[in-house]
Short mmCIF file of C-alpha atoms in Angstrom, two decimals:
data_model
loop_
_atom_site.label_atom_id
_atom_site.label_comp_id
_atom_site.label_asym_id
_atom_site.label_seq_id
_atom_site.Cartn_x
_atom_site.Cartn_y
_atom_site.Cartn_z
CA MET A 1 -37.29 57.88 5.01
CA GLU A 2 -37.03 54.41 3.50
CA ARG A 3 -33.70 53.90 5.26
CA ILE A 4 -35.23 54.83 8.64
CA ASN A 5 -38.07 52.35 8.14
CA SER A 6 -35.53 49.62 7.27
CA ILE A 7 -33.58 50.27 10.49
CA ASN A 8 -36.77 50.13 12.54
CA ARG A 9 -37.71 46.79 11.03
CA GLU A 10 -34.27 45.38 11.91
CA LYS A 11 -34.64 46.62 15.51
CA LYS A 12 -37.99 44.91 15.87
CA LYS A 13 -36.54 41.69 14.48
CA MET A 14 -33.64 41.77 16.94
CA LYS A 15 -36.02 42.56 19.80
CA GLY A 16 -38.08 39.53 18.89
CA ILE A 17 -35.04 37.31 19.04
CA GLY A 18 -34.07 38.69 22.42
CA ASP A 19 -37.57 38.15 23.80
CA HIS A 20 -37.56 34.58 22.52
CA HIS A 21 -34.24 33.88 24.22
CA SER A 22 -35.25 35.53 27.50
CA SER A 23 -38.37 33.42 27.69
CA GLY A 24 -36.21 30.41 28.51
CA SER A 25 -36.69 28.40 25.30
CA PRO A 26 -33.55 27.48 23.39
CA LEU A 27 -32.55 29.27 20.21
CA VAL A 28 -33.69 27.50 17.09
CA ASP A 29 -30.39 28.06 15.27
CA ASP A 30 -28.06 27.42 18.24
CA PRO A 31 -26.08 24.23 17.39
CA ILE A 32 -24.09 24.24 20.66
CA ASN A 33 -27.02 23.87 23.03
CA SER A 34 -28.40 21.06 20.91
CA LEU A 35 -25.33 18.88 21.56
CA SER A 36 -25.72 15.92 23.85
CA ASP A 37 -24.04 15.80 27.27
CA CYS A 38 -21.83 12.92 26.15
CA LEU A 39 -20.51 14.89 23.16
CA ILE A 40 -19.83 18.02 25.22
CA GLU A 41 -17.90 15.95 27.76
CA SER A 42 -15.78 14.51 24.96
CA ILE A 43 -15.02 18.02 23.65
CA LEU A 44 -14.06 19.31 27.10
CA SER A 45 -11.80 16.31 27.73
CA LEU A 46 -9.77 17.14 24.62
CA LEU A 47 -9.07 20.72 25.72
CA PRO A 48 -6.13 21.78 27.90
CA LEU A 49 -7.16 22.15 31.54
CA LYS A 50 -7.14 25.95 31.48
CA ASP A 51 -9.24 26.16 28.31
CA ALA A 52 -11.66 23.50 29.56
CA ALA A 53 -12.21 25.48 32.78
CA ARG A 54 -12.92 28.65 30.80
CA ALA A 55 -15.28 26.83 28.45
CA SER A 56 -17.21 25.46 31.42
CA LEU A 57 -18.21 29.05 32.30
CA VAL A 58 -20.33 29.30 29.15
CA SER A 59 -23.38 28.01 30.98
CA SER A 60 -24.41 26.32 34.20
CA ARG A 61 -25.04 23.15 32.20
CA TRP A 62 -21.44 23.07 30.93
CA ARG A 63 -20.13 23.75 34.44
CA THR A 64 -21.61 20.56 35.80
CA LEU A 65 -20.54 18.58 32.73
CA TRP A 66 -16.91 19.66 33.08
CA THR A 67 -16.63 18.21 36.57
CA SER A 68 -17.66 14.79 35.25
CA ALA A 69 -15.82 14.90 31.89
CA PRO A 70 -12.56 12.87 31.62
CA LEU A 71 -9.82 15.10 33.03
CA CYS A 72 -6.48 15.87 31.35
CA ILE A 73 -4.13 17.76 33.67
CA ASP A 74 -0.58 19.02 33.10
CA ASP A 75 0.90 21.07 35.93
CA SER A 76 3.39 22.77 33.60
CA SER A 77 0.47 24.55 31.90
CA LEU A 78 -0.99 25.95 35.14
CA HIS A 79 -0.17 29.60 35.82
CA ARG A 80 -1.84 32.32 37.84
CA GLN A 81 -1.85 36.08 37.35
CA PRO A 82 1.66 37.31 38.24
CA SER A 83 2.10 39.82 41.03
CA ALA A 84 4.91 41.93 42.40
CA PHE A 85 5.41 39.48 45.26
CA SER A 86 5.44 36.30 43.14
CA THR A 87 8.49 34.04 43.30
CA LEU A 88 9.27 30.74 41.65
CA ARG A 89 8.90 28.99 44.99
CA SER A 90 5.47 30.53 45.66
CA GLU A 91 4.30 29.77 42.12
CA ASN A 92 5.29 26.12 42.45
CA ALA A 93 3.58 25.89 45.83
CA TRP A 94 0.39 27.38 44.37
CA CYS A 95 0.55 24.98 41.42
CA ARG A 96 1.00 21.92 43.65
CA GLN A 97 -1.98 22.91 45.75
CA ALA A 98 -4.08 23.61 42.64
CA VAL A 99 -3.22 20.22 41.17
CA PHE A 100 -4.09 18.44 44.40
CA ASP A 101 -7.42 20.29 44.71
CA ILE A 102 -8.42 19.64 41.10
CA ILE A 103 -7.57 15.93 41.22
CA SER A 104 -9.21 15.48 44.63
CA LYS A 105 -12.47 17.26 43.76
CA HIS A 106 -12.91 16.06 40.19
CA GLN A 107 -15.42 13.23 39.92
CA GLY A 108 -13.31 11.33 37.41
CA PRO A 109 -12.32 9.52 35.37
CA ILE A 110 -8.89 11.09 34.92
CA GLN A 111 -7.68 10.48 31.40
CA SER A 112 -4.12 11.82 31.65
CA CYS A 113 -1.91 13.46 34.27
CA ARG A 114 1.58 14.99 34.02
CA LEU A 115 3.38 16.08 37.18
CA THR A 116 6.68 17.99 37.04
CA ARG A 117 6.69 20.30 40.05
CA PHE A 118 6.83 17.80 42.90
CA ASP A 119 10.63 17.85 42.77
CA HIS A 120 11.64 17.76 46.42
CA PRO A 121 11.71 14.95 49.00
CA LEU A 122 9.35 16.99 51.21
CA PHE A 123 6.54 16.13 48.81
CA HIS A 124 6.89 12.34 49.11
CA VAL A 125 3.65 12.06 51.06
CA THR A 126 1.78 14.37 48.66
CA VAL A 127 2.80 12.33 45.63
CA ASP A 128 1.80 9.11 47.40
CA ARG A 129 -1.66 10.56 48.11
CA LEU A 130 -2.00 11.80 44.53
CA LEU A 131 -1.10 8.41 43.11
CA LYS A 132 -3.70 6.73 45.32
CA ILE A 133 -6.37 9.18 44.12
CA LEU A 134 -5.32 8.70 40.50
CA VAL A 135 -5.60 4.94 40.81
CA ASP A 136 -9.04 5.25 42.42
CA LYS A 137 -10.18 7.56 39.60
CA HIS A 138 -9.02 5.22 36.84
CA ILE A 139 -5.97 7.06 35.49
CA GLN A 140 -5.09 6.04 31.92
CA GLN A 141 -1.94 8.05 31.08
CA LEU A 142 0.59 9.16 33.68
CA SER A 143 3.88 11.07 33.41
CA LEU A 144 6.04 11.76 36.49
CA SER A 145 9.21 13.84 36.36
CA PHE A 146 11.51 14.48 39.31
CA SER A 147 14.40 16.08 37.46
CA ASN A 148 15.37 18.61 40.15
CA TRP A 149 15.64 16.27 43.11
CA ARG A 150 18.92 16.60 44.97
CA ALA A 151 18.35 13.67 47.29
CA LYS A 152 20.74 10.73 47.20
CA THR A 153 17.84 8.44 46.36
CA GLY A 154 14.92 9.44 44.16
CA TYR A 155 11.24 9.07 44.83
CA LEU A 156 10.27 5.44 45.40
CA LEU A 157 6.91 4.58 43.90
CA PRO A 158 4.56 2.83 46.36
CA ASP A 159 3.77 -0.84 45.85
CA SER A 160 0.03 -0.17 45.66
CA PHE A 161 0.46 1.88 42.48
CA PHE A 162 1.52 -1.13 40.40
CA SER A 163 -1.88 -2.76 40.79
CA CYS A 164 -3.58 -0.01 38.76
CA LYS A 165 -5.88 -1.80 36.31
CA THR A 166 -6.68 1.14 34.02
CA LEU A 167 -3.21 2.52 33.25
CA LEU A 168 -2.36 2.43 29.54
CA LYS A 169 0.73 4.69 29.25
CA LEU A 170 3.44 5.40 31.83
CA LYS A 171 6.42 7.77 31.65
CA LEU A 172 8.87 8.11 34.56
CA TYR A 173 11.90 10.39 34.81
CA ILE A 174 14.45 10.10 37.66
CA CYS A 175 12.83 7.98 40.34
CA CYS A 176 13.13 4.53 41.92
CA LEU A 177 11.11 1.37 41.39
CA PRO A 178 10.76 -1.24 44.14
CA LYS A 179 11.17 -4.98 43.91
CA ILE A 180 7.97 -6.47 42.57
CA VAL A 181 6.77 -9.33 44.76
CA SER A 182 3.06 -9.51 43.83
CA PRO A 183 2.56 -9.73 40.08
CA PRO A 184 0.82 -9.12 37.73
CA ILE A 185 1.44 -5.38 37.32
CA PHE A 186 -0.48 -2.98 35.09
CA PRO A 187 -2.61 -5.63 33.35
CA ARG A 188 -3.71 -3.19 30.58
CA ILE A 189 -0.45 -1.27 30.08
CA LYS A 190 0.53 -0.59 26.45
CA GLU A 191 3.42 1.85 26.61
CA VAL A 192 6.19 2.38 29.19
CA VAL A 193 9.06 4.90 28.92
CA LEU A 194 11.63 5.00 31.74
CA THR A 195 14.43 7.60 31.78
CA SER A 196 17.22 7.55 34.38
CA VAL A 197 15.16 5.28 36.63
CA SER A 198 16.82 3.16 39.29
CA LEU A 199 15.52 -0.40 39.65
CA LEU A 200 16.31 -2.62 42.61
CA ASP A 201 16.47 -5.74 40.44
CA ASP A 202 15.10 -7.32 37.24
CA SER A 203 11.66 -8.05 38.68
CA PHE A 204 9.87 -4.96 37.34
CA ILE A 205 11.02 -5.51 33.75
CA THR A 206 10.39 -9.25 33.96
CA HIS A 207 6.80 -8.84 35.15
CA LEU A 208 6.19 -5.91 32.80
CA LEU A 209 7.22 -7.96 29.77
CA SER A 210 4.78 -10.65 30.84
CA SER A 211 1.89 -8.22 30.37
CA PRO A 212 -0.13 -9.44 27.36
CA SER A 213 -1.07 -5.89 26.28
CA LEU A 214 2.41 -4.27 26.33
CA GLU A 215 3.34 -2.83 22.91
CA LYS A 216 6.19 -0.39 23.59
CA LEU A 217 9.04 -0.39 26.14
CA HIS A 218 11.80 2.25 26.23
CA LEU A 219 14.60 2.10 28.80
CA TYR A 220 16.84 5.18 28.66
CA LYS A 221 19.93 5.11 30.89
CA CYS A 222 18.27 3.10 33.64
CA THR A 223 20.24 1.19 36.25
CA GLY A 224 19.79 -1.79 38.56
CA TYR A 225 18.78 -4.45 36.05
CA GLN A 226 21.00 -6.88 34.16
CA CYS A 227 18.79 -9.13 32.01
CA ILE A 228 15.99 -8.46 29.55
CA VAL A 229 14.20 -11.60 28.43
CA VAL A 230 11.31 -10.89 26.07
CA SER A 231 8.46 -13.33 25.79
CA SER A 232 5.61 -11.02 24.90
CA PRO A 233 2.82 -11.66 22.39
CA ASN A 234 2.11 -8.00 21.49
CA LEU A 235 5.39 -6.14 22.09
CA MET A 236 6.19 -4.12 18.95
CA GLU A 237 9.04 -1.82 20.01
CA LEU A 238 11.96 -2.23 22.43
CA VAL A 239 14.61 0.48 23.00
CA VAL A 240 17.49 0.05 25.49
CA THR A 241 20.25 2.56 26.21
CA ASP A 242 22.79 1.94 28.96
CA ARG A 243 23.92 4.53 31.48
CA ALA A 244 27.57 3.48 31.65
CA ARG A 245 29.69 4.72 28.74
CA LEU A 246 32.52 2.22 29.01
CA PHE A 247 31.10 -0.90 30.63
CA GLY A 248 27.34 -1.30 30.57
CA ASN A 249 25.28 -2.92 33.28
CA VAL A 250 23.09 -4.90 30.83
CA LYS A 251 24.43 -8.44 30.59
CA GLU A 252 21.79 -10.12 28.46
CA VAL A 253 19.12 -9.12 25.92
CA THR A 254 17.15 -12.15 24.74
CA ILE A 255 14.18 -12.12 22.38
CA GLU A 256 12.72 -15.48 23.32
CA SER A 257 9.35 -15.13 21.61
CA ALA A 258 8.05 -11.84 20.20
CA PRO A 259 5.76 -12.59 17.25
CA ASN A 260 4.84 -8.91 16.74
CA LEU A 261 8.17 -7.23 17.51
CA LYS A 262 9.04 -4.81 14.70
CA SER A 263 11.77 -2.62 16.19
CA LEU A 264 14.75 -3.56 18.41
CA VAL A 265 17.06 -0.60 19.13
CA LEU A 266 20.09 -0.98 21.41
CA SER A 267 22.77 1.58 22.21
CA GLU A 268 26.47 0.86 21.78
CA THR A 269 27.07 0.43 25.51
CA ALA A 270 23.95 -1.73 25.81
CA THR A 271 25.50 -4.30 23.46
CA MET A 272 29.18 -3.97 24.42
CA GLY A 273 30.01 -7.04 26.47
CA THR A 274 26.37 -8.14 26.28
CA VAL A 275 24.91 -11.43 25.12
CA VAL A 276 22.32 -10.58 22.44
CA SER A 277 20.01 -13.36 21.34
CA ILE A 278 17.21 -13.19 18.77
CA LYS A 279 15.40 -16.51 18.74
CA HIS A 280 11.90 -15.79 17.48
CA ALA A 281 10.91 -12.42 16.00
CA PRO A 282 9.33 -13.10 12.59
CA LYS A 283 8.20 -9.48 12.02
CA LEU A 284 11.40 -7.73 13.11
CA ALA A 285 12.05 -4.96 10.55
CA LEU A 286 14.37 -2.50 12.37
CA LEU A 287 17.48 -3.81 14.16
CA GLY A 288 20.46 -1.96 15.61
CA PHE A 289 22.96 -1.29 16.89
CA ILE A 290 24.88 -4.52 16.54
CA CYS A 291 28.27 -3.74 18.07
CA LEU A 292 30.86 -5.97 16.42
CA ASP A 293 33.09 -5.80 19.49
CA LEU A 294 30.73 -8.36 20.93
CA VAL A 295 30.86 -11.36 23.24
CA LYS A 296 28.00 -13.38 21.82
CA LEU A 297 25.33 -12.80 19.20
CA GLN A 298 22.72 -15.45 18.56
CA ILE A 299 20.44 -15.26 15.52
CA GLY A 300 18.08 -18.20 15.45
CA GLY A 301 20.13 -21.41 15.61
CA GLY A 302 23.46 -19.74 14.71
CA THR A 303 25.71 -18.14 17.31
CA PHE A 304 28.61 -15.74 16.76
CA LYS A 305 30.89 -15.81 19.80
CA ARG A 306 34.47 -15.46 20.98
CA GLU A 307 36.13 -17.54 23.64
CA SER A 308 38.45 -14.78 24.83
CA ARG A 309 39.11 -11.11 24.15
CA SER A 310 42.00 -11.88 21.78
CA SER A 311 40.42 -14.84 19.97
CA ASP A 312 38.53 -14.77 16.70
CA ILE A 313 34.75 -14.66 16.60
CA VAL A 314 33.38 -17.87 15.13
CA LEU A 315 29.97 -19.04 13.96
CA CYS A 316 28.66 -22.03 15.87
CA GLY A 317 25.69 -23.87 14.44
CA PRO A 318 23.83 -23.27 11.18
CA ARG A 319 23.50 -19.73 9.86
CA THR A 320 19.93 -18.48 10.35
CA LEU A 321 18.43 -15.79 8.13
CA LEU A 322 16.23 -12.91 9.25
CA PRO A 323 14.36 -12.06 6.05
CA SER A 324 12.01 -9.61 7.80
CA VAL A 325 14.78 -7.11 8.68
CA LYS A 326 14.72 -4.15 6.28
CA SER A 327 16.84 -1.65 8.25
CA LEU A 328 20.08 -2.54 10.07
CA ALA A 329 22.63 -0.50 12.05
CA VAL A 330 26.08 -1.77 13.04
CA ILE A 331 29.05 -0.33 14.91
CA VAL A 332 32.39 -1.46 13.52
CA ASN A 333 36.06 -0.61 13.90
CA PHE A 334 37.52 -0.82 10.39
CA SER A 335 41.03 -0.87 11.79
CA ASP A 336 40.22 -4.29 13.31
CA GLU A 337 40.37 -7.02 10.65
CA LYS A 338 38.43 -9.42 12.90
CA GLN A 339 35.49 -7.04 13.05
CA ILE A 340 35.53 -6.63 9.26
CA LEU A 341 35.42 -10.40 8.80
CA LEU A 342 32.60 -10.64 11.34
CA MET A 343 30.64 -7.90 9.56
CA SER A 344 30.88 -9.75 6.25
CA SER A 345 29.54 -12.86 7.95
CA ILE A 346 26.70 -11.14 9.84
CA LEU A 347 25.45 -9.26 6.77
CA GLN A 348 24.70 -12.61 5.14
CA CYS A 349 21.94 -13.13 7.73
CA PHE A 350 19.82 -10.30 6.30
CA PRO A 351 18.96 -11.19 2.69
CA PHE A 352 16.29 -8.50 2.15
CA LEU A 353 18.06 -5.54 3.73
CA GLU A 354 17.07 -2.16 2.24
CA THR A 355 18.76 0.36 4.58
CA LEU A 356 22.22 -0.05 6.10
CA ASP A 357 23.59 2.45 8.65
CA VAL A 358 27.18 2.00 9.80
CA LYS A 359 28.87 3.88 12.63
CA LEU A 360 32.66 3.81 12.25
CA VAL A 361 34.65 4.03 15.48
CA ASN A 362 38.32 4.33 16.49
CA ARG A 363 39.44 6.17 13.38
CA MET A 364 42.74 7.15 14.99
CA THR A 365 44.32 3.81 14.07
CA VAL A 366 44.96 3.76 10.33
CA ASN A 367 44.34 0.48 8.55
CA GLU A 368 45.94 0.41 5.10
CA THR A 369 45.46 -3.33 4.64
CA ASN A 370 43.68 -4.25 1.44
CA MET A 371 40.38 -5.71 2.68
CA GLU A 372 38.68 -5.70 -0.71
CA ALA A 373 39.12 -9.48 -1.02
CA VAL A 374 36.96 -9.98 2.12
CA TRP A 375 33.99 -8.52 0.29
CA VAL A 376 34.72 -9.77 -3.22
CA GLU A 377 35.40 -13.37 -2.20
CA GLY A 378 32.91 -13.50 0.67
CA GLY A 379 29.20 -14.06 0.55
CA PRO A 380 26.76 -14.78 -0.75
CA PHE A 381 25.46 -11.28 -0.03
CA SER A 382 21.80 -11.55 -1.01
CA PHE A 383 21.01 -8.13 0.45
CA LEU A 384 22.82 -6.47 -2.46
CA ASN A 385 19.77 -7.16 -4.61
CA HIS A 386 17.57 -5.06 -2.30
CA LEU A 387 19.83 -2.43 -0.68
CA LYS A 388 18.60 1.10 -1.49
CA GLN A 389 20.19 3.44 1.05
CA VAL A 390 23.50 3.46 2.96
CA THR A 391 24.86 5.86 5.58
CA LEU A 392 28.49 5.69 6.75
CA LYS A 393 28.87 7.80 9.92
CA GLY A 394 32.53 8.68 10.46
CA PHE A 395 33.65 8.14 6.85
CA SER A 396 37.38 8.69 6.32
CA GLU A 397 40.14 8.12 3.78
CA HIS A 398 41.26 4.86 5.40
CA ARG A 399 41.73 2.06 2.88
CA ALA A 400 39.37 -0.45 4.51
CA VAL A 401 36.56 2.12 4.70
CA VAL A 402 36.95 3.09 1.05
CA ASP A 403 37.07 -0.60 0.01
CA PHE A 404 33.77 -1.25 1.75
CA ALA A 405 32.15 1.81 0.15
CA ASN A 406 33.34 0.70 -3.29
CA PHE A 407 32.05 -2.82 -2.71
CA LEU A 408 28.57 -1.41 -2.10
CA ILE A 409 28.80 1.08 -4.98
CA LEU A 410 29.75 -1.59 -7.53
CA ASN A 411 27.55 -4.48 -6.35
CA ALA A 412 24.38 -2.98 -4.86
CA LEU A 413 22.61 -2.57 -8.18
CA VAL A 414 19.44 -0.92 -6.84
CA LEU A 415 21.32 1.39 -4.47
CA LYS A 416 19.96 4.92 -4.86
CA GLU A 417 21.77 6.96 -2.21
CA ILE A 418 24.90 6.76 -0.08
CA ALA A 419 25.51 9.40 2.59
CA LEU A 420 29.07 9.85 3.85
CA LEU A 421 29.13 11.67 7.19
CA CYS A 422 32.62 13.13 7.57
CA SER A 423 34.39 15.04 10.31
CA THR A 424 34.45 18.83 10.15
CA VAL A 425 38.25 18.81 9.87
CA ASP A 426 38.23 16.53 6.82
CA LEU A 427 35.31 18.21 5.11
CA CYS A 428 36.00 21.88 5.76
CA TYR A 429 39.70 22.33 6.52
CA LYS A 430 41.53 19.87 4.28
CA LYS A 431 42.02 21.25 0.83
CA ASN A 432 40.73 19.06 -2.01
CA TRP A 433 39.78 16.31 0.45
CA VAL A 434 36.37 15.70 -1.11
CA GLU A 435 37.81 15.69 -4.64
CA GLU A 436 40.39 13.08 -3.64
CA ARG A 437 37.71 10.84 -2.12
CA CYS A 438 35.59 11.18 -5.24
CA ARG A 439 38.49 9.90 -7.33
CA GLU A 440 38.80 6.87 -5.04
CA LEU A 441 35.10 6.01 -5.17
CA ARG A 442 34.24 4.01 -8.29
CA TYR A 443 30.73 5.32 -8.84
CA LYS A 444 31.44 6.08 -12.51
CA GLU A 445 31.65 2.34 -13.18
CA ARG A 446 28.02 1.82 -12.17
CA SER A 447 25.40 1.16 -14.81
CA SER A 448 22.68 2.92 -12.79
CA PRO A 449 22.66 6.43 -11.27
CA LEU A 450 23.74 6.88 -7.66
CA LYS A 451 23.49 9.90 -5.37
CA ILE A 452 26.60 10.36 -3.18
CA GLU A 453 26.56 13.03 -0.46
CA PHE A 454 29.52 14.26 1.59
CA LEU A 455 27.96 15.74 4.74
CA GLU A 456 29.35 17.21 7.93
CA ASP A 457 28.87 14.79 10.79
CA TRP A 458 27.29 15.76 14.08
CA VAL A 459 25.66 13.94 17.00
CA SER A 460 22.00 14.01 15.95
CA HIS A 461 22.30 13.93 12.19
CA PRO A 462 18.99 13.52 10.31
CA LYS A 463 20.55 10.79 8.17
CA PHE A 464 20.86 8.77 11.39
CA ALA A 465 17.40 9.72 12.65
CA ALA A 466 16.36 6.17 13.53
CA TRP A 467 19.34 5.77 15.90
CA ASN A 468 20.02 9.26 17.30
CA LEU A 469 18.32 8.49 20.62
CA VAL A 470 20.72 5.64 21.36
CA LEU A 471 23.99 7.12 20.10
CA ASP A 472 26.63 7.21 22.87
#
């Protein structure tokens, strides 16, 4: 009987709650309804488009808030209920129409937009209209990908798009950029990533680097430009990879004035036959690759250059130090004595180097010349007092390579780890190969412990993580 009375009391309590809710007054203990409109809009703007649309169905109040909350749209996340008659073509057509309707009808602002399904020249006009709407609704982050286009020329962005005053981040994949005749462009832009983009000339990059707010610029396998001259007060990161594998199209990379530049990453083909000049970058901490098969390398007031392909590389002017550089990557052919001599000279420019990554090339030519004297008698090598980690990608049994490894092992007193990335043939199929290399390396003569790793080399090795994106 007592149990029945308890159940009845609970029913009355629940009925009272229901009556209170149905009367129209808000629940006392409901924290969601007590949130302000501004906070709910912020929550909805952080959700994926599909989840935000579902959340807006919670109440009529949320439905109106969602249409005015900052919009984040990614067409790759839009899917409808599959049917027996669905095809990839029909799904893409539905998605394109859905994206256009959402962007057109949303009040704005539009926080971010990613478009990947407008991959045919027939949609030129649609993309132009979308870009105009996005500019009008204050787009902040935009990503455009046209990876499946089969046209001879990619999508050419309209001139009016470059006047967008709210854009902060831009990512473009396989398209064309026009000649810029009415600067400035993107006055608030902070980050630009271009992949396989065709430029008509240097004007886009020139005007982009003049933007006072630009912090990050990545150019992956782009074509049509030849010179990069950096004079940017806030640029912190510059990455350049060239499309051509043998002869790059980049002729000049000059850091004229970049007081906040911390990372300069260049691919092998982007520096091969290229004039690289670093005049003023007091905070530069990450630098690479420096290809030692170079034409001209200027560091401050000193210039390393060669007059002809067969001549020696000489230092003209006083040697300038870059004490801010903590991580350096070089590409060197240890079968070329001129490149070894150049490497010994260039390393003297980085007195506080902590990480050294070396990519060894052209291992087919064996160099048995004793190059130990280059390192022992050269210098001064101030970086040896700070060097902590070394990676040799393409390590082999060649005499010059082993001499360089031993030089670091014996003289880098604070060195903690050296990773030797070896070919699969040497490491796995040559009997006692590792044991023979261990006998050649003089690590037992060190006074401090040192970790030496023999690792199988591959393209994107984690030991080369800082440079994997620009390896050719």
